[in-house]
PDB file of N, CA and C in Angstrom:
ATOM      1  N   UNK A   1     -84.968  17.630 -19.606  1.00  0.00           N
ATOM      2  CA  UNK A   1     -83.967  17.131 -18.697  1.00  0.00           C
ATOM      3  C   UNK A   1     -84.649  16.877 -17.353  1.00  0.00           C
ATOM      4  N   UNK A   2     -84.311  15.830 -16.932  1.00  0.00           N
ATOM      5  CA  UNK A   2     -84.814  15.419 -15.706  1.00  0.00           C
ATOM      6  C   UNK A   2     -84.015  16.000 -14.383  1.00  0.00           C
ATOM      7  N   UNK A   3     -84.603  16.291 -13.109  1.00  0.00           N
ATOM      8  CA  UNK A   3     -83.886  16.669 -12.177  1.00  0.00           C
ATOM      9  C   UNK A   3     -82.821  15.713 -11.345  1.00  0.00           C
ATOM     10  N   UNK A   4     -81.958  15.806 -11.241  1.00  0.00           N
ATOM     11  CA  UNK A   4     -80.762  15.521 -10.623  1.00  0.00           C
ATOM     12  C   UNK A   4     -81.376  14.406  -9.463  1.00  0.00           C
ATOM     13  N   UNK A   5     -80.898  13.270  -9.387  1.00  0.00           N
ATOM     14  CA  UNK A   5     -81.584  12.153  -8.326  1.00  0.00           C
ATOM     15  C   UNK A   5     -82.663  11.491  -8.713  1.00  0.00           C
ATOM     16  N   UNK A   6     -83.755  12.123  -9.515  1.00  0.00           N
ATOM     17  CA  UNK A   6     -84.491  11.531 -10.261  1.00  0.00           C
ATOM     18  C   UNK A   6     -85.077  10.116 -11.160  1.00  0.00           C
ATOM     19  N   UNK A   7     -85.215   9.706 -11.405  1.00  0.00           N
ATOM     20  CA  UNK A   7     -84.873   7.752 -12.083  1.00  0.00           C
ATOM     21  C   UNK A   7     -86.088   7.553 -12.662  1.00  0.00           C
ATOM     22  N   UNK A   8     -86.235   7.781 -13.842  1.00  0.00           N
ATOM     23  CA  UNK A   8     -87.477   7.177 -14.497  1.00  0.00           C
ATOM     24  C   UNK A   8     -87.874   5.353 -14.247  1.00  0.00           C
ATOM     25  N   UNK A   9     -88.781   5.296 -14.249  1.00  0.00           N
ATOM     26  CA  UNK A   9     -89.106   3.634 -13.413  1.00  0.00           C
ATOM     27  C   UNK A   9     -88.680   3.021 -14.108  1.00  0.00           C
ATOM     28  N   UNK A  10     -88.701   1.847 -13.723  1.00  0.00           N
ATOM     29  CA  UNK A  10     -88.083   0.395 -14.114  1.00  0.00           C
ATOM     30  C   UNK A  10     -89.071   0.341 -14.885  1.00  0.00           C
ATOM     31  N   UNK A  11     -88.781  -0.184 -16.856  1.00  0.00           N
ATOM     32  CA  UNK A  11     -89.777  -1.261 -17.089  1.00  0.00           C
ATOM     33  C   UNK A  11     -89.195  -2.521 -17.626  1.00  0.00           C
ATOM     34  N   UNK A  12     -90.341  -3.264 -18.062  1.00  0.00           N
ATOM     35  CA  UNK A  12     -90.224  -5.004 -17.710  1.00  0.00           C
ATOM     36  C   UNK A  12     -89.132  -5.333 -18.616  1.00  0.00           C
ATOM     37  N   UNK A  13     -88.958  -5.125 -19.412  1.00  0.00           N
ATOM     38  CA  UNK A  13     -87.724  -5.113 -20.664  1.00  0.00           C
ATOM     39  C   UNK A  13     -85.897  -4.624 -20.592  1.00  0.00           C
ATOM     40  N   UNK A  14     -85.984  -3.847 -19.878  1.00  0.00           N
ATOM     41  CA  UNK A  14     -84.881  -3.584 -19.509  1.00  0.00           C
ATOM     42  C   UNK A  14     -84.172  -3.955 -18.495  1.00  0.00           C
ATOM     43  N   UNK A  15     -84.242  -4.731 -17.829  1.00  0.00           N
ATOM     44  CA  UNK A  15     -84.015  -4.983 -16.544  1.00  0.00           C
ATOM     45  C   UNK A  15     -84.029  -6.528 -16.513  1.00  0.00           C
ATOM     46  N   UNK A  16     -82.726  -7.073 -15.563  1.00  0.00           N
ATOM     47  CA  UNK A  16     -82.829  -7.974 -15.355  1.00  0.00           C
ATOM     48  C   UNK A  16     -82.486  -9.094 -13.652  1.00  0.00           C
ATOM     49  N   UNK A  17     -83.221  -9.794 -13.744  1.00  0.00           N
ATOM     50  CA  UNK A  17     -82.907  -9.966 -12.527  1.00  0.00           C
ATOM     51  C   UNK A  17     -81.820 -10.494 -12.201  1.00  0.00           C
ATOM     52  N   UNK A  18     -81.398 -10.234 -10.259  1.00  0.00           N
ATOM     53  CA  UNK A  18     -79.724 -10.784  -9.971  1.00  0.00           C
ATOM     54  C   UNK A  18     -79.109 -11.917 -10.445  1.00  0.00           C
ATOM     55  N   UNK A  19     -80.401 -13.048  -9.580  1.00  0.00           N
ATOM     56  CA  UNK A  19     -80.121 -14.287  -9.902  1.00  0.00           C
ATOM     57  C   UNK A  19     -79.740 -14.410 -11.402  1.00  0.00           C
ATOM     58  N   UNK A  20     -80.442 -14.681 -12.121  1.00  0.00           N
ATOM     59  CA  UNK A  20     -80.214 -14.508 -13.795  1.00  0.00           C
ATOM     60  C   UNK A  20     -79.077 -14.098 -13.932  1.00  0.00           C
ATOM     61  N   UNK A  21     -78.388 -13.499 -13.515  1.00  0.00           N
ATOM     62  CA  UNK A  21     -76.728 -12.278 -13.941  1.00  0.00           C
ATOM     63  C   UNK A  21     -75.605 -13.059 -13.337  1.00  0.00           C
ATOM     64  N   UNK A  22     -76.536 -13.429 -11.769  1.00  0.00           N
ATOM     65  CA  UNK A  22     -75.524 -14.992 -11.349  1.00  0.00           C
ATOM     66  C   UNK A  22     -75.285 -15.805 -12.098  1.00  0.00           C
ATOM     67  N   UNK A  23     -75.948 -16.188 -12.344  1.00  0.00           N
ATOM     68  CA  UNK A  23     -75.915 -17.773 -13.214  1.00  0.00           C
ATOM     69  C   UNK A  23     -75.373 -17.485 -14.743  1.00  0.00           C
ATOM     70  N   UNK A  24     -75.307 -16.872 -14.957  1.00  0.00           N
ATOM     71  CA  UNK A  24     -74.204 -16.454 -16.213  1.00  0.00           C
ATOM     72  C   UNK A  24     -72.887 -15.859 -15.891  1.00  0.00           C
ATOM     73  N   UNK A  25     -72.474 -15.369 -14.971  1.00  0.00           N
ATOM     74  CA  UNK A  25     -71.194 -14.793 -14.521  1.00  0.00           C
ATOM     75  C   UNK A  25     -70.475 -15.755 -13.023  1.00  0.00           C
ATOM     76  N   UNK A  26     -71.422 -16.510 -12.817  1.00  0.00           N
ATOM     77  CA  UNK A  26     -70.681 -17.431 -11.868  1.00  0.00           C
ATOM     78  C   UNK A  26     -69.669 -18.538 -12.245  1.00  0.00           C
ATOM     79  N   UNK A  27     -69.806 -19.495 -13.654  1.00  0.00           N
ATOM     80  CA  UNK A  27     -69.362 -20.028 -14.376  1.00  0.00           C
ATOM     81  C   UNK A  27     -67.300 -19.111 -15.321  1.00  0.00           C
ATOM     82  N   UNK A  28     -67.972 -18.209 -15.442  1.00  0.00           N
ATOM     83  CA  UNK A  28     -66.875 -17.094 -15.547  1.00  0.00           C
ATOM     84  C   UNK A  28     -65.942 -16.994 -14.760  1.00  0.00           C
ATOM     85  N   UNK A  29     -66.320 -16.802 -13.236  1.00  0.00           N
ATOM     86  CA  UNK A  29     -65.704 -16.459 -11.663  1.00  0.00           C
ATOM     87  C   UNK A  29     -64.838 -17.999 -11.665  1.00  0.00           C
ATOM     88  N   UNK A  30     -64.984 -18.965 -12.172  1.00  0.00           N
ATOM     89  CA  UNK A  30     -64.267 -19.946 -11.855  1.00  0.00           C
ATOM     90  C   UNK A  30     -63.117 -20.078 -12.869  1.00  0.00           C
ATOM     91  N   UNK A  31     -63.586 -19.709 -13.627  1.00  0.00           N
ATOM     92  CA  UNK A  31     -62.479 -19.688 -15.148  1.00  0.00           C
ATOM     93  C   UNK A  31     -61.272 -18.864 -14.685  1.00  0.00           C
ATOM     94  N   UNK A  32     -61.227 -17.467 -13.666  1.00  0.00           N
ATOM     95  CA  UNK A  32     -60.569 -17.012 -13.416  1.00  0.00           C
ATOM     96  C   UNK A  32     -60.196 -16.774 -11.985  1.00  0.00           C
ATOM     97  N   UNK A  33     -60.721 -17.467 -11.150  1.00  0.00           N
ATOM     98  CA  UNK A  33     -60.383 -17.358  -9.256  1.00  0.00           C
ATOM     99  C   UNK A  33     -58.912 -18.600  -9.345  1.00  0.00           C
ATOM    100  N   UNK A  34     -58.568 -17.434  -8.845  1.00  0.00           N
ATOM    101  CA  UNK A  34     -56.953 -17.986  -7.993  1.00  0.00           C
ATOM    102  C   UNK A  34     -56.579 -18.890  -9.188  1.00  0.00           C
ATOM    103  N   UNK A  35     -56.049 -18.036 -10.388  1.00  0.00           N
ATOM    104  CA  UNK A  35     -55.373 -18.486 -11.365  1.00  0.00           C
ATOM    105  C   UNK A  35     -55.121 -16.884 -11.614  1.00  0.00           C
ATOM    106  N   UNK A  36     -53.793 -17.661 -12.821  1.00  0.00           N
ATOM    107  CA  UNK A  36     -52.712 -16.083 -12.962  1.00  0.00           C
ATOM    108  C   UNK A  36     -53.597 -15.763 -14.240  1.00  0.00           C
ATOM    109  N   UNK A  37     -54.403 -14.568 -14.283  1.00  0.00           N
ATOM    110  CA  UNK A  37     -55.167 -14.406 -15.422  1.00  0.00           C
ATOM    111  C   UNK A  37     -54.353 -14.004 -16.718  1.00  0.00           C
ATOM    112  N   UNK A  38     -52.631 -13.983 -16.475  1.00  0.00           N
ATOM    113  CA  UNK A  38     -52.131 -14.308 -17.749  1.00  0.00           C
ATOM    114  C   UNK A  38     -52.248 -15.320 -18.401  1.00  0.00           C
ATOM    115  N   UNK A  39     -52.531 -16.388 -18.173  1.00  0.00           N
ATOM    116  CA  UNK A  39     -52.770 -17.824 -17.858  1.00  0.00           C
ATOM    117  C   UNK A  39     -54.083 -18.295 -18.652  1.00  0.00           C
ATOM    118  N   UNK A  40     -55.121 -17.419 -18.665  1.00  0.00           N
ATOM    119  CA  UNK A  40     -56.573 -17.763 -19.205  1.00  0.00           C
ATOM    120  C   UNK A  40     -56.580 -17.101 -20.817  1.00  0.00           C
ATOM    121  N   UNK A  41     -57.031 -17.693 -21.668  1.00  0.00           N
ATOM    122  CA  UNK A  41     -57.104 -17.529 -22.978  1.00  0.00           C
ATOM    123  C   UNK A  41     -58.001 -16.346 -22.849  1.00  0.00           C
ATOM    124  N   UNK A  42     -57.573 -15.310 -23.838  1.00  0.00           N
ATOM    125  CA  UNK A  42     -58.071 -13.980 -24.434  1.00  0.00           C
ATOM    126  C   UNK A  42     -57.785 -12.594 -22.841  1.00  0.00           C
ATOM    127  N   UNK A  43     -56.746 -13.481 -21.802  1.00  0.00           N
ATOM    128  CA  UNK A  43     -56.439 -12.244 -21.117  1.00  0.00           C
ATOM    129  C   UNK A  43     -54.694 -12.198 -20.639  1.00  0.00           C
ATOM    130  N   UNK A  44     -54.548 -12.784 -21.724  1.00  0.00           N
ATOM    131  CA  UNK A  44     -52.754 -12.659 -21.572  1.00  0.00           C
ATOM    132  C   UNK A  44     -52.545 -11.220 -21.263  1.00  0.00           C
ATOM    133  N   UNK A  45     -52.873 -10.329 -21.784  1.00  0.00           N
ATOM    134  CA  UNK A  45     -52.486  -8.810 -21.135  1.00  0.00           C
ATOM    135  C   UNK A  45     -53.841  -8.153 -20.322  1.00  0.00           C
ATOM    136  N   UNK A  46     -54.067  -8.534 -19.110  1.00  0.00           N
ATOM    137  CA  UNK A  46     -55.047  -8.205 -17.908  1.00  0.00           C
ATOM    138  C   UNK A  46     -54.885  -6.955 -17.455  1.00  0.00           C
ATOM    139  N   UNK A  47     -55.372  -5.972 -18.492  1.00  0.00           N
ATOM    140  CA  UNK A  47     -55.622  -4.719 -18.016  1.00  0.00           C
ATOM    141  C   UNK A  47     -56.892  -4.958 -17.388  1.00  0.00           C
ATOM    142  N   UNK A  48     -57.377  -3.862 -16.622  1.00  0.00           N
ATOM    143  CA  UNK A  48     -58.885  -3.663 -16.217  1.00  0.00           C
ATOM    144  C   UNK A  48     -60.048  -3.584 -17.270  1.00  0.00           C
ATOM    145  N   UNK A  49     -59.169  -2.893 -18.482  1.00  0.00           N
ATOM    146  CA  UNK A  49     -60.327  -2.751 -19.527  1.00  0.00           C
ATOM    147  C   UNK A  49     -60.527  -4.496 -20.545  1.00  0.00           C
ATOM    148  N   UNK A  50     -59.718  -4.847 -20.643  1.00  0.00           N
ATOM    149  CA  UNK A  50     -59.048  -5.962 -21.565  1.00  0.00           C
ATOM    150  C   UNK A  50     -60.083  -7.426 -20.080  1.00  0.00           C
ATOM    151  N   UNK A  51     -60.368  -7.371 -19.246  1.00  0.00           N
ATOM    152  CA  UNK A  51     -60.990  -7.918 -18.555  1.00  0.00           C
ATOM    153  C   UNK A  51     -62.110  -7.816 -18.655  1.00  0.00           C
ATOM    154  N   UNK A  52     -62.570  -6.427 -18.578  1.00  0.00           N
ATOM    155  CA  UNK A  52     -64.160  -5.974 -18.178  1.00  0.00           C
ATOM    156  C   UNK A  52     -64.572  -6.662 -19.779  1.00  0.00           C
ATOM    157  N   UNK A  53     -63.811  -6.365 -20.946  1.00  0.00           N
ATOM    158  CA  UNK A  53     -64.215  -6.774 -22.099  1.00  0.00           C
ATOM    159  C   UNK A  53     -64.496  -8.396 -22.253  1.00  0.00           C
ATOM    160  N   UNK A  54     -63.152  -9.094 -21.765  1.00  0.00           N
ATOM    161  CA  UNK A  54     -63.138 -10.277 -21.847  1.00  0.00           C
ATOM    162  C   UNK A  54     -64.694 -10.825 -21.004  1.00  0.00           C
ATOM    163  N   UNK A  55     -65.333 -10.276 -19.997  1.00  0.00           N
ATOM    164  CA  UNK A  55     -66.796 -10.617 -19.046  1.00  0.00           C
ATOM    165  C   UNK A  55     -67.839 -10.364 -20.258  1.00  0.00           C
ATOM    166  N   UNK A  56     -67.937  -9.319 -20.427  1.00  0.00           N
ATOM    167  CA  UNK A  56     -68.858  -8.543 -21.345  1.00  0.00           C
ATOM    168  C   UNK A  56     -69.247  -9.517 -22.842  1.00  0.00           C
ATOM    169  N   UNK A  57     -67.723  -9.584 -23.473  1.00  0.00           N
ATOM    170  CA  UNK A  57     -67.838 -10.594 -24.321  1.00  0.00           C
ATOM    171  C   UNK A  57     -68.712 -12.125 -24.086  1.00  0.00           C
ATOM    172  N   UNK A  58     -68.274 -12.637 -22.918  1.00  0.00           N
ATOM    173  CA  UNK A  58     -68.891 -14.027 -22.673  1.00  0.00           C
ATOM    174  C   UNK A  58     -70.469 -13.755 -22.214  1.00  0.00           C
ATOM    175  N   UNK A  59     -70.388 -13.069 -21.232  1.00  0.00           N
ATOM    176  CA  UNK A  59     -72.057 -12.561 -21.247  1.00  0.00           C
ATOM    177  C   UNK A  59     -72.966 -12.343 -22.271  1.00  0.00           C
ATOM    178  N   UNK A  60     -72.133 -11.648 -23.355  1.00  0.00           N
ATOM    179  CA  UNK A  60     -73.194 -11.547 -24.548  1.00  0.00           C
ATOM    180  C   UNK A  60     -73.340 -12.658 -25.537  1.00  0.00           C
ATOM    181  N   UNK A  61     -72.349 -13.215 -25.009  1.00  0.00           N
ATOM    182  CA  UNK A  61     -72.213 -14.919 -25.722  1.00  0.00           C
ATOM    183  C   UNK A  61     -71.587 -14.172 -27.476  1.00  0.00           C
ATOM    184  N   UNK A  62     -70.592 -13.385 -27.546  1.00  0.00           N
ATOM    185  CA  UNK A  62     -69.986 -13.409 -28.622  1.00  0.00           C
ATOM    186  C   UNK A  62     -68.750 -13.745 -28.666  1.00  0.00           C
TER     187      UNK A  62
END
């Protein structure tokens, strides 16, 4: 067990950069800014979780 505050380093594989995370979730941000997200296909019921899923889903492209 590692000590508390601790962070084993970054390596090259796991990690990705901002930009990159932009440019896949910016396209998203428009699908749903200032529209009633009952309104957008697969979030007729806009819980927080039922959202975070609906992002997650398109990000992973499934």
């Amino acid at each position: 067990m590692r000590p508390v505050g601790v962070r084993p380093a970054v390596e090259g594989h796991d990690w990705r950069h901002f930009a990159e995370i932009d440019a896949e979730v910016r396209p998203l941000l428009k699908l749903v800014d200032h529209r009633h997200l009952n309104d957008v296909e697969g979030l007729e019921n806009p819980t927080a979780a039922v959202i975070v899923d609906w992002f997650f889903d398109r990000i992973l492209g499934c």
